[in-house]
Amino acid sequence: MIRALAVTLACAQAAAAGPVAQVDPESLALAGRMDFEALPLLPEPGLAHDAPLTAPGLALGARFAGQAVTGAPHDRLEGAPRGPLALAAIAPGQGLATAWHAGFGSTALFPLGPAGFPVIEARGEGAVALLFEADVRALALKIHADYADPLGTRPPPGTATLTFHDRAGGLIDRHHVGLAHGVLALGFASTGPGFAGVTITNDDPGGIAIDDIRYPLPDLNG
């Protein structure tokens, strides 16, 4: 009940912003978590995953069935997902990788771009698709775009695009989030019935890593 109340309050705070609003991630009390700590602890390039990664209530892939991947050096997703929402098969070396990430101080997720595993230019340039077992009304995660740049010699950070879909594959909302050097914590809350899936793409020059995905679990007391 406390978990449900916290999510409800965050949704109320975001009510004027749109179907899915960006909120303070610390305001979200979410019981579901995918943090990749159970996977092998390996240095980059790490371990490639050509099948979905799963945790209770959540599965991760590279895109949804019905979508096509285009673009270089970063993945772009084209087309609407087919309903009911499902993860697409992952081509070898074109899906996801996990590896130790110094910025997070833990194992993190690297979406693989067109260059493919284990090429360094692929790490972080890909797309990620999150499929929830039941519709959810909130999501929190952390994105690392690049390390701090005290000399100012690197290109400025890019943008991450999070697109929220319903169970039939329809578009609910889309957020373009400006990235920053280091770890960026993000939170989102739905003012409607919830969302079934989310895709994440980016155009950051160095690519991104993702960790600490948090989401609601079904209320067993409900």
C-alpha positions as CSV (number, residue, x, y, z in Angstrom):
1,M,0.0,0.0,0.0
2,I,2.8,2.4,0.8
3,R,4.5,1.6,-2.5
4,A,1.3,2.3,-4.4
5,L,0.7,5.5,-2.5
6,A,4.2,6.9,-3.4
7,V,3.7,6.2,-7.1
8,T,0.2,7.8,-7.0
9,L,1.6,10.9,-5.4
10,A,4.3,11.2,-8.0
11,C,1.7,10.8,-10.7
12,A,-0.4,13.6,-9.2
13,Q,2.6,15.9,-9.0
14,A,3.2,15.3,-12.8
15,A,-0.5,15.7,-13.8
16,A,-0.2,18.9,-15.7
17,A,2.8,17.8,-17.8
18,G,1.4,15.2,-20.1
19,P,0.6,11.5,-20.4
20,V,4.0,10.6,-19.0
21,A,5.9,13.3,-17.1
22,Q,9.5,13.5,-15.9
23,V,9.7,13.5,-12.1
24,D,12.2,13.3,-9.3
25,P,13.3,9.7,-9.3
26,E,13.8,9.8,-5.5
27,S,10.0,10.5,-5.2
28,L,9.3,7.0,-6.6
29,A,9.1,4.0,-4.2
30,L,9.5,1.1,-6.7
31,A,10.0,-2.5,-5.7
32,G,11.2,-3.9,-9.0
33,R,14.8,-3.6,-9.9
34,M,17.2,-4.7,-12.6
35,D,20.8,-3.8,-11.8
36,F,22.8,-6.5,-13.6
37,E,24.8,-7.4,-10.5
38,A,24.0,-11.2,-10.9
39,L,25.7,-11.3,-14.3
40,P,29.5,-12.0,-14.7
41,L,31.8,-9.2,-13.6
42,L,33.9,-8.6,-16.7
43,P,35.8,-5.6,-18.1
44,E,34.7,-4.0,-21.4
45,P,33.8,-5.2,-23.9
46,G,32.1,-7.5,-21.4
47,L,29.5,-10.1,-22.3
48,A,27.2,-9.9,-25.3
49,H,23.5,-11.0,-24.9
50,D,21.7,-12.2,-27.9
51,A,18.5,-13.1,-26.0
52,P,16.4,-10.9,-23.6
53,L,17.6,-10.1,-20.1
54,T,14.9,-10.7,-17.5
55,A,14.0,-9.8,-14.0
56,P,10.7,-10.3,-12.2
57,G,8.1,-8.3,-14.2
58,L,10.5,-7.0,-16.8
59,A,12.4,-8.2,-19.9
60,L,15.0,-6.2,-21.9
61,G,15.7,-6.5,-25.6
62,A,16.9,-4.2,-28.4
63,R,13.6,-3.3,-30.1
64,F,9.9,-4.4,-30.3
65,A,8.5,-6.7,-32.9
66,G,7.4,-4.5,-35.9
67,Q,10.2,-2.0,-35.5
68,A,13.2,-1.7,-37.8
69,V,16.7,-0.6,-36.8
70,T,18.4,1.9,-39.1
71,G,21.2,4.5,-38.9
72,A,24.9,4.8,-38.1
73,P,26.8,5.2,-35.9
74,H,23.7,5.1,-33.6
75,D,20.6,2.9,-33.8
76,R,17.4,4.6,-34.9
77,L,14.1,2.8,-34.5
78,E,11.6,3.1,-37.3
79,G,8.0,1.9,-37.5
80,A,5.4,1.3,-34.9
81,P,5.6,-1.8,-32.7
82,R,3.1,-4.6,-33.4
83,G,0.5,-5.4,-30.8
84,P,0.4,-7.1,-28.5
85,L,3.8,-5.7,-27.6
86,A,6.6,-8.2,-27.8
87,L,10.4,-8.1,-28.0
88,A,12.0,-8.8,-31.4
89,A,14.6,-11.4,-31.9
90,I,18.2,-10.1,-31.4
91,A,20.8,-10.6,-34.2
92,P,24.1,-11.9,-32.9
93,G,26.3,-9.1,-31.7
94,Q,23.6,-6.5,-32.3
95,G,21.7,-6.5,-29.0
96,L,23.0,-5.8,-25.6
97,A,26.2,-6.2,-23.6
98,T,27.0,-6.0,-19.9
99,A,30.4,-5.1,-18.4
100,W,32.0,-3.4,-15.4
101,H,31.5,0.4,-15.7
102,A,33.7,2.6,-13.7
103,G,31.3,5.5,-13.7
104,F,28.6,3.4,-12.0
105,G,31.1,1.3,-10.0
106,S,29.2,-1.8,-11.0
107,T,28.1,-3.9,-13.9
108,A,26.0,-1.9,-16.3
109,L,24.1,-2.3,-19.6
110,F,25.6,-1.2,-22.9
111,P,23.2,-1.1,-25.9
112,L,25.1,-2.3,-29.0
113,G,25.1,-0.1,-32.1
114,P,25.5,-0.9,-35.8
115,A,29.3,-1.7,-35.5
116,G,28.4,-4.7,-33.4
117,F,30.1,-6.5,-30.5
118,P,32.9,-6.3,-29.5
119,V,33.9,-3.2,-31.4
120,I,34.3,-0.2,-29.1
121,E,32.3,2.1,-31.4
122,A,29.3,-0.1,-30.8
123,R,29.2,0.1,-27.0
124,G,26.4,2.4,-26.0
125,E,25.2,3.5,-29.5
126,G,22.4,1.0,-29.7
127,A,18.7,0.9,-28.7
128,V,17.1,-0.8,-25.7
129,A,13.5,-2.0,-25.3
130,L,11.9,-2.5,-21.9
131,L,8.8,-4.8,-21.8
132,F,6.8,-5.0,-18.6
133,E,4.8,-8.0,-17.7
134,A,2.0,-5.8,-16.4
135,D,1.3,-2.2,-17.3
136,V,3.2,0.2,-15.0
137,R,2.8,3.8,-14.1
138,A,6.3,4.8,-13.1
139,L,9.9,4.1,-14.1
140,A,13.3,5.2,-12.8
141,L,16.8,4.5,-14.2
142,K,20.3,5.9,-14.4
143,I,22.1,6.8,-17.6
144,H,25.8,7.5,-17.9
145,A,26.8,9.5,-21.0
146,D,30.5,10.2,-20.6
147,Y,33.0,10.8,-17.9
148,A,33.7,14.3,-16.5
149,D,35.8,16.4,-18.9
150,P,37.8,19.0,-16.9
151,L,39.8,20.0,-20.0
152,G,36.7,20.5,-22.2
153,T,38.2,18.5,-25.1
154,R,35.3,16.1,-25.7
155,P,32.2,16.8,-27.7
156,P,29.2,17.9,-25.6
157,P,26.9,15.2,-24.4
158,G,23.9,14.3,-26.7
159,T,20.3,13.3,-26.1
160,A,18.5,10.2,-24.9
161,T,15.0,9.6,-26.3
162,L,12.6,7.5,-24.3
163,T,9.4,6.5,-26.0
164,F,6.4,5.0,-24.1
165,H,4.0,2.5,-25.6
166,D,0.8,0.8,-24.6
167,R,0.2,-2.9,-24.8
168,A,-1.2,-2.6,-28.4
169,G,2.0,-0.9,-29.5
170,G,0.5,2.6,-29.6
171,L,2.5,5.7,-28.8
172,I,1.7,7.2,-25.4
173,D,4.4,9.8,-25.0
174,R,8.0,10.6,-25.9
175,H,10.7,12.4,-24.0
176,H,14.0,13.9,-25.3
177,V,16.4,14.2,-22.4
178,G,19.6,16.2,-22.6
179,L,22.4,14.1,-21.2
180,A,25.3,15.3,-19.0
181,H,28.8,14.1,-18.2
182,G,28.6,11.4,-15.5
183,V,25.5,9.7,-14.1
184,L,22.0,11.2,-14.7
185,A,19.2,9.8,-12.6
186,L,15.8,9.9,-14.3
187,G,12.2,9.3,-13.2
188,F,8.9,9.1,-15.1
189,A,5.3,8.8,-13.9
190,S,2.2,8.2,-15.9
191,T,-0.9,10.3,-15.3
192,G,-3.1,7.7,-17.2
193,P,-3.6,4.0,-17.0
194,G,0.1,3.2,-17.5
195,F,2.5,1.9,-20.1
196,A,3.6,-1.5,-21.2
197,G,6.9,-0.8,-22.8
198,V,9.6,1.8,-23.3
199,T,12.4,2.2,-25.9
200,I,15.6,4.1,-25.3
201,T,17.8,5.5,-28.1
202,N,20.5,8.1,-28.0
203,D,22.8,10.3,-30.1
204,D,25.6,10.8,-27.5
205,P,29.0,10.9,-29.2
206,G,30.4,8.4,-26.7
207,G,27.3,6.3,-26.3
208,I,25.5,5.5,-23.1
209,A,25.4,2.9,-20.3
210,I,22.3,2.2,-18.2
211,D,22.0,0.9,-14.7
212,D,19.6,0.6,-11.7
213,I,16.3,0.3,-13.6
214,R,13.4,0.5,-11.1
215,Y,9.7,-0.2,-11.7
216,P,6.6,-1.2,-9.9
217,L,5.9,-4.9,-9.2
218,P,2.3,-6.1,-9.0
219,D,0.8,-5.5,-5.6
220,L,0.4,-9.0,-4.1
221,N,-2.0,-7.6,-1.5
222,G,-4.2,-6.0,-4.1
